[in-house]
Each structure stands twice: as C-alpha cells, then as structure tokens.
Tab-separated table of C-alpha atoms in Angstrom:
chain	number	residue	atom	x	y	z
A	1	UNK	CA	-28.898	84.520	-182.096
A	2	UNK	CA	-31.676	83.899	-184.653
A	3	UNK	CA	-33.376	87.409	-183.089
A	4	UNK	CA	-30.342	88.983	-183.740
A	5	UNK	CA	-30.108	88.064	-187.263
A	6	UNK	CA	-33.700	89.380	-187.980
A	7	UNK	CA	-32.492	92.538	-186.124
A	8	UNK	CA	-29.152	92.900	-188.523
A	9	UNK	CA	-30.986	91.931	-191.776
A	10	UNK	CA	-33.616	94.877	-191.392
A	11	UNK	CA	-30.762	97.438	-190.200
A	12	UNK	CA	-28.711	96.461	-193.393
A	13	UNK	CA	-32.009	97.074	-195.087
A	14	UNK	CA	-32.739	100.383	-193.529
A	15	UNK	CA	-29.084	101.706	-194.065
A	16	UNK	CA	-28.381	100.276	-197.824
A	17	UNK	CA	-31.943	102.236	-198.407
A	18	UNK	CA	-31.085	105.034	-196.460
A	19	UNK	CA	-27.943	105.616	-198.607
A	20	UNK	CA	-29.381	105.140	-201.890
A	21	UNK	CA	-31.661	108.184	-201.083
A	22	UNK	CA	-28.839	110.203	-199.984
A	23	UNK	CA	-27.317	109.375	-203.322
A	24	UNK	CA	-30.166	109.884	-205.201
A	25	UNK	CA	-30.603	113.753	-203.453
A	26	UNK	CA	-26.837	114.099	-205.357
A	27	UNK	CA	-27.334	113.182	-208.272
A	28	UNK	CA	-30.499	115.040	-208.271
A	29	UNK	CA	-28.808	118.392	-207.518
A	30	UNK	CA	-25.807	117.381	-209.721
A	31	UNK	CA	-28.638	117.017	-212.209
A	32	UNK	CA	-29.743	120.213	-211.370
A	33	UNK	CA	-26.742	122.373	-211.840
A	34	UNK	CA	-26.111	120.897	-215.206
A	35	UNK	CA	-29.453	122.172	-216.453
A	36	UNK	CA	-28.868	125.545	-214.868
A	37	UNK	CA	-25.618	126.168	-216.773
A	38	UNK	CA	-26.759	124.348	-220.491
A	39	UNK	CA	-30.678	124.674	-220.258
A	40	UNK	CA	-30.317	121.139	-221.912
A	41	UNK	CA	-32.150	118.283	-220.520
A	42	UNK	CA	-30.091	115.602	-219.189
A	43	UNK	CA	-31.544	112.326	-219.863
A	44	UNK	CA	-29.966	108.654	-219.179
A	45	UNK	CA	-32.538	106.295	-219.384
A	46	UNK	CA	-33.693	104.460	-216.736
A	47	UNK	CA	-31.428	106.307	-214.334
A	48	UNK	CA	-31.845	109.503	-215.421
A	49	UNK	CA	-35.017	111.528	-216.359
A	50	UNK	CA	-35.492	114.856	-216.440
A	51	UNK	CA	-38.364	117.233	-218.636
A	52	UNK	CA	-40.230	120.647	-218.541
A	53	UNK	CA	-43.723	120.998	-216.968
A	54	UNK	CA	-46.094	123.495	-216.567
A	55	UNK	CA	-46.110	123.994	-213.159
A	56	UNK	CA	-44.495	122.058	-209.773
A	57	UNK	CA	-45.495	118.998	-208.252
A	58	UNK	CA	-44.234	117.169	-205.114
A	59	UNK	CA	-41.383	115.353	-204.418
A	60	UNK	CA	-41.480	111.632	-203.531
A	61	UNK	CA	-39.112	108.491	-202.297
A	62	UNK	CA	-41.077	105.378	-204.154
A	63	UNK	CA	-39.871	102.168	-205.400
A	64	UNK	CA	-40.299	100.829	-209.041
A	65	UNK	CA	-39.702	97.663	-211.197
A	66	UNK	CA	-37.984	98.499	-214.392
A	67	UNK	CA	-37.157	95.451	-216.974
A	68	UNK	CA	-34.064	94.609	-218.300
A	69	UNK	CA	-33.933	92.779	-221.145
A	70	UNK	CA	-30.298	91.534	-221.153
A	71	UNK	CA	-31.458	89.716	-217.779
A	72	UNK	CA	-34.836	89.444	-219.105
A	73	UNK	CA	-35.895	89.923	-215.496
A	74	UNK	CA	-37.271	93.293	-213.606
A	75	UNK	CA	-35.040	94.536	-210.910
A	76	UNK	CA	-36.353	97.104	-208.265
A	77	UNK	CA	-34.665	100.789	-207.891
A	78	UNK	CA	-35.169	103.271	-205.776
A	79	UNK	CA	-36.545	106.779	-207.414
A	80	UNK	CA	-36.924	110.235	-206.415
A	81	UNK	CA	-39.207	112.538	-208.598
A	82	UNK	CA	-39.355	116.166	-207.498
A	83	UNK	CA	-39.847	119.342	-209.687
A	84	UNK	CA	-37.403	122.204	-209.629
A	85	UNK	CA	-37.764	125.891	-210.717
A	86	UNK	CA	-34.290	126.293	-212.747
A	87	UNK	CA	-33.903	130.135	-214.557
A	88	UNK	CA	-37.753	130.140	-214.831
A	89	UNK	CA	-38.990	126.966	-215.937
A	90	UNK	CA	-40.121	123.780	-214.289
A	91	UNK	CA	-38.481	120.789	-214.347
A	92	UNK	CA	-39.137	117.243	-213.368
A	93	UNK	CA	-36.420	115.658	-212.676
A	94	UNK	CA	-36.507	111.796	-211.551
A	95	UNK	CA	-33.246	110.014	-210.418
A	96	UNK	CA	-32.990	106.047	-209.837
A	97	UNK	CA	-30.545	103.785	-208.465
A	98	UNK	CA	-30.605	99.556	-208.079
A	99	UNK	CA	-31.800	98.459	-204.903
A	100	UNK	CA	-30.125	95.483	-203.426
A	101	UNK	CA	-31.756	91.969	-204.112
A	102	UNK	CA	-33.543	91.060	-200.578
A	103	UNK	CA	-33.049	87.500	-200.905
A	104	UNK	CA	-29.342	88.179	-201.650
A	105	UNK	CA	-29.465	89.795	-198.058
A	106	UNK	CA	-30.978	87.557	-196.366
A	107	UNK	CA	-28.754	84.514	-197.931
A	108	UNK	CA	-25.692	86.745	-197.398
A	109	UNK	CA	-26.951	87.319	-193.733
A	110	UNK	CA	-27.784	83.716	-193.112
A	111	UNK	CA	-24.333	82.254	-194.204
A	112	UNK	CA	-22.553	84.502	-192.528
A	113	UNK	CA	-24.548	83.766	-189.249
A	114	UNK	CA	-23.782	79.891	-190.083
A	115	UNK	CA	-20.468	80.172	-190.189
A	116	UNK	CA	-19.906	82.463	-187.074
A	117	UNK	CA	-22.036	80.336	-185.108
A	118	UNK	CA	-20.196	76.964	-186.251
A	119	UNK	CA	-16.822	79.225	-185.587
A	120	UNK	CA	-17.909	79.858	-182.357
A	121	UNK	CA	-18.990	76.115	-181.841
A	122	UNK	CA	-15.633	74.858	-182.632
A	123	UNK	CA	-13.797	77.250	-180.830
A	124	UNK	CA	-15.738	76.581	-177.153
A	125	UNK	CA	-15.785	73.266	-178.349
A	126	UNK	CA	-12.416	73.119	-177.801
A	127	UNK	CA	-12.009	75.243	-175.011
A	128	UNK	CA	-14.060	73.773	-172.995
A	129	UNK	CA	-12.439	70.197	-173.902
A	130	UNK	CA	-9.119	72.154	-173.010
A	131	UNK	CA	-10.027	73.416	-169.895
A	132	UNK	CA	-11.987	70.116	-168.382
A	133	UNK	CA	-8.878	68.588	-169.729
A	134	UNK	CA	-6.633	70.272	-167.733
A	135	UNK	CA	-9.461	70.518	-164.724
A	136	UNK	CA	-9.718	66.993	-164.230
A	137	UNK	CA	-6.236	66.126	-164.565
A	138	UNK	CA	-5.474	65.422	-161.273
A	139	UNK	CA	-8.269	63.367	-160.831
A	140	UNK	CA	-7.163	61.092	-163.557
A	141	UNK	CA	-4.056	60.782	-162.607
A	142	UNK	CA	-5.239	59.642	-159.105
A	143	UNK	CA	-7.084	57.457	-160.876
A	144	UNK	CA	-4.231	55.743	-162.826
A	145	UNK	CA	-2.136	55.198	-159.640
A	146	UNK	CA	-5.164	53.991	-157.573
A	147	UNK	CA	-4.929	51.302	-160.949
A	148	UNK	CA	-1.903	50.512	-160.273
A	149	UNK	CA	-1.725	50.524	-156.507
A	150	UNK	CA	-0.588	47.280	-154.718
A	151	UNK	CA	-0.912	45.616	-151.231
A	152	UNK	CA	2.228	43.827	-151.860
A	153	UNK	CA	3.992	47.282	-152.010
A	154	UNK	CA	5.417	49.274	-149.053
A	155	UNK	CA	5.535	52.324	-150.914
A	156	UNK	CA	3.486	55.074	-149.912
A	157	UNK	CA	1.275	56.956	-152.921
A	158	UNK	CA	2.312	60.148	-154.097
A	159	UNK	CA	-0.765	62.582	-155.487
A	160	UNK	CA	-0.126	65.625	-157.655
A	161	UNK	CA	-1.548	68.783	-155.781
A	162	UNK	CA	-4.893	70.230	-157.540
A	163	UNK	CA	-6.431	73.808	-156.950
A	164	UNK	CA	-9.434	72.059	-156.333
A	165	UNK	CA	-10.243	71.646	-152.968
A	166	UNK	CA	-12.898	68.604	-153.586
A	167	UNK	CA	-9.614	66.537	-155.260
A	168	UNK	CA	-7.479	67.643	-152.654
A	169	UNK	CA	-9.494	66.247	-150.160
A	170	UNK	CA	-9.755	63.121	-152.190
A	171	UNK	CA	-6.373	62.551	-152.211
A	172	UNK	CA	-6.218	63.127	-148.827
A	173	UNK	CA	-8.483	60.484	-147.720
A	174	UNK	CA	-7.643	57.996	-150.424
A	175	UNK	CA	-3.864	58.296	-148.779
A	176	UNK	CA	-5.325	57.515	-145.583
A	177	UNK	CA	-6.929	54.676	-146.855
A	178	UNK	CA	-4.173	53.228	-149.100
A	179	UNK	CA	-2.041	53.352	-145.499
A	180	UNK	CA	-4.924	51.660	-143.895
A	181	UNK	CA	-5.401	49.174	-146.628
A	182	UNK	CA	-1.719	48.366	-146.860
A	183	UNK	CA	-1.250	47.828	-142.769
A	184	UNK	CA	-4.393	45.908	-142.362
A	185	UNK	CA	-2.709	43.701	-144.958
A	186	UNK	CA	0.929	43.263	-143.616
A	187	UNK	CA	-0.715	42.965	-140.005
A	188	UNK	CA	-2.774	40.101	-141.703
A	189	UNK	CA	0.126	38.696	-143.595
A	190	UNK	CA	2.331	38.606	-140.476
A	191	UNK	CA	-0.770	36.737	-138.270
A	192	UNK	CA	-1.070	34.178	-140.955
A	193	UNK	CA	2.871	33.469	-140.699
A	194	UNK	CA	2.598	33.448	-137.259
A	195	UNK	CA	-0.335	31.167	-136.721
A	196	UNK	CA	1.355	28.821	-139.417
A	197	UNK	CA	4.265	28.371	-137.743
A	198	UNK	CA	3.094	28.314	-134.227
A	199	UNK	CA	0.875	25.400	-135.066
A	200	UNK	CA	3.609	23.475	-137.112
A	201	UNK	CA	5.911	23.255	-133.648
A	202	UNK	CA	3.018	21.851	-131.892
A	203	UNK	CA	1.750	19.207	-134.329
A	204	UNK	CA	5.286	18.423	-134.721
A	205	UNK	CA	5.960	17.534	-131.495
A	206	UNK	CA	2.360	15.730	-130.987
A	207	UNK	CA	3.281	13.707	-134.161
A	208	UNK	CA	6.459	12.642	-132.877
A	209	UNK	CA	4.970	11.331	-129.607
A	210	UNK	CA	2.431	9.676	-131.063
A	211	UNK	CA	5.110	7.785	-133.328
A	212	UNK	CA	7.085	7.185	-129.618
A	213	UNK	CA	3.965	5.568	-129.053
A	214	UNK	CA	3.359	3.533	-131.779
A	215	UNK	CA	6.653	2.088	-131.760
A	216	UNK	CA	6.752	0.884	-128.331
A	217	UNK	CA	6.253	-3.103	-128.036
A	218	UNK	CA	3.905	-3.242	-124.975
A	219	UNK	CA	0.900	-0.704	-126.567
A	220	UNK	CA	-2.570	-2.581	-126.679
A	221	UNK	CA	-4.241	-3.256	-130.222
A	222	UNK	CA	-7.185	-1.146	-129.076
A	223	UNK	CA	-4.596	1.844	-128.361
A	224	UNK	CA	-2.564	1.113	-131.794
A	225	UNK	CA	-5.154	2.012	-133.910
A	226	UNK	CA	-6.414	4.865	-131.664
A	227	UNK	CA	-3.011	6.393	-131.901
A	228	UNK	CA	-2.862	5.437	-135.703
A	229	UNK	CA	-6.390	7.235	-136.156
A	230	UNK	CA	-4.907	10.301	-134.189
A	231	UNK	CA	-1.988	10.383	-136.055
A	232	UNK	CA	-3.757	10.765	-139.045
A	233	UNK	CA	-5.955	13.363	-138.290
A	234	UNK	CA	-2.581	15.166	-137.185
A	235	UNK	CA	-1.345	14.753	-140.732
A	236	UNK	CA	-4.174	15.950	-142.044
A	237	UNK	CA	-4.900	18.696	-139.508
A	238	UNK	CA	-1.345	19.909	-140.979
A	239	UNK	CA	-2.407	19.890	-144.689
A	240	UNK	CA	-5.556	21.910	-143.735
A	241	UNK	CA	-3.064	24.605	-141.969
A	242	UNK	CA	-1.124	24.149	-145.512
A	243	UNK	CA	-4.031	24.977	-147.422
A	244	UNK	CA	-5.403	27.653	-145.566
A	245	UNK	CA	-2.471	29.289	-145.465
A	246	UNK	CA	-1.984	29.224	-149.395
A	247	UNK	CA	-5.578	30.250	-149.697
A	248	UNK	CA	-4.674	33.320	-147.503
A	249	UNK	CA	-1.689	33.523	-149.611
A	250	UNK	CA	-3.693	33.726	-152.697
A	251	UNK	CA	-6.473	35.939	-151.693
A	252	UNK	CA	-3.771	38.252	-150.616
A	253	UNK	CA	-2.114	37.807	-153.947
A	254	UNK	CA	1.441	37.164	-152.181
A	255	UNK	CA	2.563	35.166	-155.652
A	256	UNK	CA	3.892	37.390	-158.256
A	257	UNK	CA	6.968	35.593	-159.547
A	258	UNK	CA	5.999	34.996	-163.385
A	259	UNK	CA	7.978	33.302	-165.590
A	260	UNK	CA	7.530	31.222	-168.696
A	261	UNK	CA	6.357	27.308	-168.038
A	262	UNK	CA	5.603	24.554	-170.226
A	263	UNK	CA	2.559	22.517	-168.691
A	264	UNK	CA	3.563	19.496	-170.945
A	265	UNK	CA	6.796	19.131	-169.152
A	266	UNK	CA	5.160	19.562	-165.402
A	267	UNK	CA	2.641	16.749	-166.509
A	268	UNK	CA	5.284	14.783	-167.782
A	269	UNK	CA	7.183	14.944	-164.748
A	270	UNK	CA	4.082	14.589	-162.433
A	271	UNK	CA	2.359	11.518	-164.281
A	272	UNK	CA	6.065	9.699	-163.869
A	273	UNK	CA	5.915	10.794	-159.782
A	274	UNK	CA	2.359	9.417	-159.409
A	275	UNK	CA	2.535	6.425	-161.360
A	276	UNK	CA	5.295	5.222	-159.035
A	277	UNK	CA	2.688	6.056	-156.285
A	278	UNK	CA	-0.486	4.422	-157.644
A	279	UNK	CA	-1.978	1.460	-158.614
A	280	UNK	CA	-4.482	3.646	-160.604
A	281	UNK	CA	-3.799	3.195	-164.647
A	282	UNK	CA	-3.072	6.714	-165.923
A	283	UNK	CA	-2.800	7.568	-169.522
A	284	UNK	CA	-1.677	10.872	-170.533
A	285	UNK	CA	-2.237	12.297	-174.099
A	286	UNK	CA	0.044	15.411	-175.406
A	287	UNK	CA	-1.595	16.361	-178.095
A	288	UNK	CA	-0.762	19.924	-178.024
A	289	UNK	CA	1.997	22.092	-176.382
A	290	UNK	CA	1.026	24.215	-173.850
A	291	UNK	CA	3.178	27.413	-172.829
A	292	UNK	CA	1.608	29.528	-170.214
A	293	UNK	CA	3.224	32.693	-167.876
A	294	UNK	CA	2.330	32.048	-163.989
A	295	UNK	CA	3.966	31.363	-160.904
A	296	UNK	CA	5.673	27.974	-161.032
A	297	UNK	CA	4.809	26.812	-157.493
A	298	UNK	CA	1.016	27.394	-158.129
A	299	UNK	CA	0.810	25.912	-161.576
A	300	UNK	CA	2.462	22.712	-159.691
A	301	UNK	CA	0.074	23.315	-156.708
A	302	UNK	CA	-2.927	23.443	-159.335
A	303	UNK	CA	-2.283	20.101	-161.781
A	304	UNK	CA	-1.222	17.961	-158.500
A	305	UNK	CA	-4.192	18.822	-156.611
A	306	UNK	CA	-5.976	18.017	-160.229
A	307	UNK	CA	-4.435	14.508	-159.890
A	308	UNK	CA	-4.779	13.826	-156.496
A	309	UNK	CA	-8.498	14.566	-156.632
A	310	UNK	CA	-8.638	11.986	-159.982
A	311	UNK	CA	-6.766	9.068	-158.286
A	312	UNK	CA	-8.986	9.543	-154.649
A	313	UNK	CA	-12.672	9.528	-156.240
A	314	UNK	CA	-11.404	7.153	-158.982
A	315	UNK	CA	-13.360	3.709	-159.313
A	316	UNK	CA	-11.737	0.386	-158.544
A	317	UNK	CA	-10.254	-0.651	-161.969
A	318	UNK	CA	-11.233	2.515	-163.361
A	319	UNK	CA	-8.781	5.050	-165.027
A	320	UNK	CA	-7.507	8.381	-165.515
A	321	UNK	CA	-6.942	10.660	-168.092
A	322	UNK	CA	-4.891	13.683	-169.224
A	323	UNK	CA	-5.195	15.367	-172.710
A	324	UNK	CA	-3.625	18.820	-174.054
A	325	UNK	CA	-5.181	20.406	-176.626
A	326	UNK	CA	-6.049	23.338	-178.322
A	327	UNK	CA	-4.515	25.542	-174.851
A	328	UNK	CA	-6.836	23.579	-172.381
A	329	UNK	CA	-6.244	20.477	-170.457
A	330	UNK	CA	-8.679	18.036	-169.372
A	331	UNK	CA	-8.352	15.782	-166.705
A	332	UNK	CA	-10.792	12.398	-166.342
A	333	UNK	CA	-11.277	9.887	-163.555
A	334	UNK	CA	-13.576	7.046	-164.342
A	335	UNK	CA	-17.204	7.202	-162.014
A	336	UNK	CA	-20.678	5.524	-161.025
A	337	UNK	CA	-22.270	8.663	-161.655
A	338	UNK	CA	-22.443	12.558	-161.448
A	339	UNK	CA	-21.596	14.435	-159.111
A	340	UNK	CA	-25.072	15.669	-157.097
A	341	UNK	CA	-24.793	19.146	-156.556
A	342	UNK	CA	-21.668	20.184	-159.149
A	343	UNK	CA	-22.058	23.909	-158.772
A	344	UNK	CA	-20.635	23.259	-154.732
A	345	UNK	CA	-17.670	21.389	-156.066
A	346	UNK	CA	-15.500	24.151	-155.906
A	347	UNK	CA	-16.799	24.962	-152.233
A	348	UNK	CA	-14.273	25.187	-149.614
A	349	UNK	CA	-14.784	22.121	-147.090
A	350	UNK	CA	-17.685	20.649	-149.453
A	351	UNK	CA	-16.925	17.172	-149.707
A	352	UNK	CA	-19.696	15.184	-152.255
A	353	UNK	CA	-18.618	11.437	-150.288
A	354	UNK	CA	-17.995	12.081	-146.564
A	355	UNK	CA	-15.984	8.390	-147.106
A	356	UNK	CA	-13.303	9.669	-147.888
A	357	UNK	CA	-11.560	12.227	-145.138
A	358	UNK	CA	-10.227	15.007	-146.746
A	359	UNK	CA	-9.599	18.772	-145.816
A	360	UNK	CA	-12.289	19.279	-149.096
A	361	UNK	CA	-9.868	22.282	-149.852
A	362	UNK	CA	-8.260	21.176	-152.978
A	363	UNK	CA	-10.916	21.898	-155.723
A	364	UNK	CA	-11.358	25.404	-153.921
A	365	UNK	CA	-7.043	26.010	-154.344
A	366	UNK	CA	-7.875	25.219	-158.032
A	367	UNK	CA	-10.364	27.222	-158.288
A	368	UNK	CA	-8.846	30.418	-156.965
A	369	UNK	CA	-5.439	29.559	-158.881
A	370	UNK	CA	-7.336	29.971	-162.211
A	371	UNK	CA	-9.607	32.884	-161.095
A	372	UNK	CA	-5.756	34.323	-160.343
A	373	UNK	CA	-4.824	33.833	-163.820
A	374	UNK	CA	-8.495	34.179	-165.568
A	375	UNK	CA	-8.354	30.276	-166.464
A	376	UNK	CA	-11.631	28.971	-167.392
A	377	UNK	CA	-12.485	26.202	-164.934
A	378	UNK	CA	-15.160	23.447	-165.752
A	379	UNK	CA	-16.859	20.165	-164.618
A	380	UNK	CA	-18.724	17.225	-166.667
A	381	UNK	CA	-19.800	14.273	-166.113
A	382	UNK	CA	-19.850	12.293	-169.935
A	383	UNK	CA	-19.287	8.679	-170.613
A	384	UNK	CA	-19.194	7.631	-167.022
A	385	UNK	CA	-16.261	9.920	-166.500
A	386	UNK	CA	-15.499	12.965	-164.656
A	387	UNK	CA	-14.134	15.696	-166.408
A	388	UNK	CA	-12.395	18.875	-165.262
A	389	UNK	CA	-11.067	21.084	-167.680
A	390	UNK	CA	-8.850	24.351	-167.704
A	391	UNK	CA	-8.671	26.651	-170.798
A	392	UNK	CA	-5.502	28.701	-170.635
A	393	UNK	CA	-6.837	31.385	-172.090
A	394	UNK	CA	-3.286	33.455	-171.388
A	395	UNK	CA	-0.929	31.408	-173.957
A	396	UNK	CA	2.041	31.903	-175.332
C-alpha cells in the first residue's frame, strides 16, 4: 500500500508536468501567430516573454523560481524558451506556467491514502464480524442449549442444521451424548428407587421380628439387649439407606420445586419440636428475617440435621444456640475443645468421636444442600463453642 502511494505520487508528478509542457507548446505557438499577424511583441510578465535576437538559439524545458511579492514567497514554474524565425526576424519567445506545490501532493496523496485505507478497515472490519457472525451461529446456539440442557428432562435436543460439516458432526455426537447422558441417569435414578425400596421391605420385616422378640416374656437378659443392640443398628441401617438415597437425590439434582420460605418461621417451628425432645437448653435469637428461594423439604432437611448434630456432640449442661442475622445463621453447641481435623467435617462417614454411632452423613447432606444453592458453609471453634454458620447469599 505504502509502495503504491510512492508509485501514484511520482505518476501525478510526471503527468501534472507532462501537461504543463503541452500547455506551454500552446501558448507558445498561440504566441507565435500573434506576432506573425501584428509584428508586436507580446509580453505578460512573468508568464509571458517574448523579444528579437540576432540569430536562433535552442529550445529548452527548465524549471525556475520567480518571487511574488504579494506572497512574499518564490513559487516554481515550468518554462520553455525557444527562438522562432517569424517574417524574417528572430524571436525568443519564453512561456511559463505554475507548477504544483510538491508537498501539496504528497499531503494530498497521503490523506487520501489515510482515509481509503481506514475506509477499507472499517468496511472488512465489519464484514468479517458479519460473516464470523453468521459462521459461528450455529455453534453458539448449540452452545446456549447445551447451557440449558437438563438430566431431569426427557426431552430430546433439537440442533439447527449448519453448512459446516465440523458443527454438523458436533451436533451429531453431542445428541448422542445428551441421549447417553440422560439414560445413564434415569437408569441410575430408577436403581436408586429400586434398591431403596427393596431394602425398606426387608428391614421392615427384620424390625418387626425383632420387636416379636423383644416383647416376649421368656427372652434371656443376655438376648434382650442383643436384640435391642440389633434393633438399633436396623434403625440406623435405615437412616443410612435414607441418606444415601437423598445424597443420590441431590447429586442428581432431582429437587427443583422452588418457592419462597422464611427460615425464621422453620426455626421457630423446629426449636418448639426439639425442645419437647431434649433436655438440652436451646436459645434461639431472631435478630434478622431471613427470606430465601429453595426447595422446602431440603431447607427442613438442612437446619434439622444442623440441630441434631448441636444437641448429639453437645456437653452435659452445655447449650445451644441459634442467631439470624445479617442473611446468615449460626448455629452453636457448647464443647471441650476443637474439632481435630475440621477440614474432614464435612466428609461423608467421617465421624471426629467414634462414641457416638452415627451414619456420619449429616454434615455431608448439609454440605451438598448449600453447595446446591451456593450457601457459604463454615466451622469455628470460639469461646468453647462450636460454630457452624450458613450465609444465604441468595436473599430475598
């Protein structure tokens, strides 16, 4: 491009020259033919010169400066001298005519190539944003129902056909993989039912013996309490199927019926259910409202387990503690001392005191409840308390 401007500017220059001398040959023999008819010299100074010699002398192109004092500046003209023989007499005649300023060229040429080249910019500027605009629309529009794509949904995904064969082909094997995806994920939904329910029936019916058992007058002391202990581990063999299963049910994201809930009001109904239960003092502090958008059952799943795991590890004579503020909640249990390895807490089947016989699955449901809603979920140990705390970061 820059070449090419070099290449225009001394072109211009050639040609503007070029036809300043072909003027300059007509005014000459215009010139010429007026002194022929008058035999008057014709003089029009600096443009026009013209007087007698003695004899002929050769004509030249040349370039001159000539002053002008209105600019008070020279300017450079082009002249042509030559001597003609008109009805017997020599005469010198000498035409001139203003030569372009170079600069003035050059400026002229430069601007010009500025502006087509910024044109030019612009315009495949936007082309091209056009044209990948309209090439990769397809793809994005994949992309934005691959966003919004769910396991929960039976609906198969629709792609809009693309003259390129690469996003065809995408499309093609995302499909197959959506299908995959989505009957992998029923076939594991319908095996988690299953197993849930086919283990209830048994434990049901081993339960009820056991109680058969337990209730008959002639049983043994030493067979009382091992029916007692297997009943319990019954019980609690049924909470771990519980648990699992809502685990499964969470990382499968099965629970998508939001609505509007007011934690105050679940607390105030849970601390009235498990002060009837426990000896445990429990003192709950509303300072602020809290209005959140979830799934009822898991928000009820998520502050009970919250309790239950205060009221278990809580000292003898020791207390608990619920406060609402600022969109968090923080629940306390009085404690000897921290916990020993805190960043396992939310572990499934970590239990910190092997004492007490749990399924050690309760933290981890809390934990994946607020990862489901992007609740921020922390433990402290401070003034020979523990202290878990949720910030609802999703308020309304």
């Amino acid at each position: 491009m820059l070449a090419s401007a070099f290449v225009l500017f001394f072109l211009t220059k050639y040609l503007l020259k070029n036809e300043v001398e072909e003027e300059l040959l007509s005014d000459q023999e215009n010139i010429e033919n007026i002194i022929s008819n008058t035999d008057s010299l014709v003089t029009v100074p600096p443009i026009i010169e013209s007087k007698k010699v003695d004899f002929p002398q050769s004509s030249k192109f040349s370039d001159t400066l000539i002053y002008d004092s209105k600019k008070q500046q020279s300017a450079l003209f082009r002249q042509l001298s030559e001597t003609k023989l008109i009805n017997g007499q020599y005469y010198k005649i000498t035409v001139r005519d203003m030569l372009i300023d170079t600069e003035e060229i050059i400026m002229t040429i430069v601007f010009t190539f500025l502006l087509i080249i910024l044109l030019v910019f612009i315009f495949l500027f936007y082309l091209n944003k056009s044209h990948n605009a309209k090439l990769w629309m397809p793809f994005f529009s994949s992309l934005e129902k691959l966003k919004k794509f769910s396991l929960t949904s039976n609906e198969t995904m629709v792609f809009e056909e693309s003259e390129i064969v690469e996003f065809e082909e995408l499309n093609k094997e995302v499909l197959i993989l959506t299908k995959k995806v989505q009957a992998d994920y029923q076939n594991l939904k319908q095996f988690t039912e299953d197993v849930s329910h086919e283990m209830q029936t048994p434990l049901a019916i081993i339960g009820t013996k056991i109680e058969s058992f337990l209730n008959e007058a002639t049983i043994k002391n030493k067979e009382f309490l091992q029916l007692s202990s297997l009943k319990n581990d019954i019980n609690r063999l049924k909470q771990l199927n519980k648990k699992l299963v809502l685990l499964t049910k969470l990382d499968n994201e099965q629970f998508s019926n939001i609505e509007t809930i007011d934690v105050n009001e679940e607390l105030d109904e849970l601390v009235l259910n498990f002060r009837e239960l426990s000896l445990t003092q429990i003192c709950y502090e509303p300072v602020d409202k809290i209005v959140i958008e979830a799934d009822r059952h898991l928000i009820h799943i998520l502050l009970n387990n919250l309790m239950t795991n205060a009221i278990k590890y809580c000292i003898e004579e020791g207390s608990i503690s619920l406060i609402t503020k600022t969109n968090s909640l923080i629940v306390s249990n009085t404690g000897k001392q921290a916990i020993v390895n805190p960043e396992k807490l939310f572990n499934r089947f970590y239990r910190e005191n092997k004492q007490f016989k749990s399924t050690g699955l309760g933290l981890a449901i809390v934990k994946k409840i607020c990862e489901r809603y992007d609740y921020d979920l922390t433990y402290y140990f401070e003034s020979n308390s523990h202290h878990f705390k949720i910030g609802f970061l999703k308020t309304f």
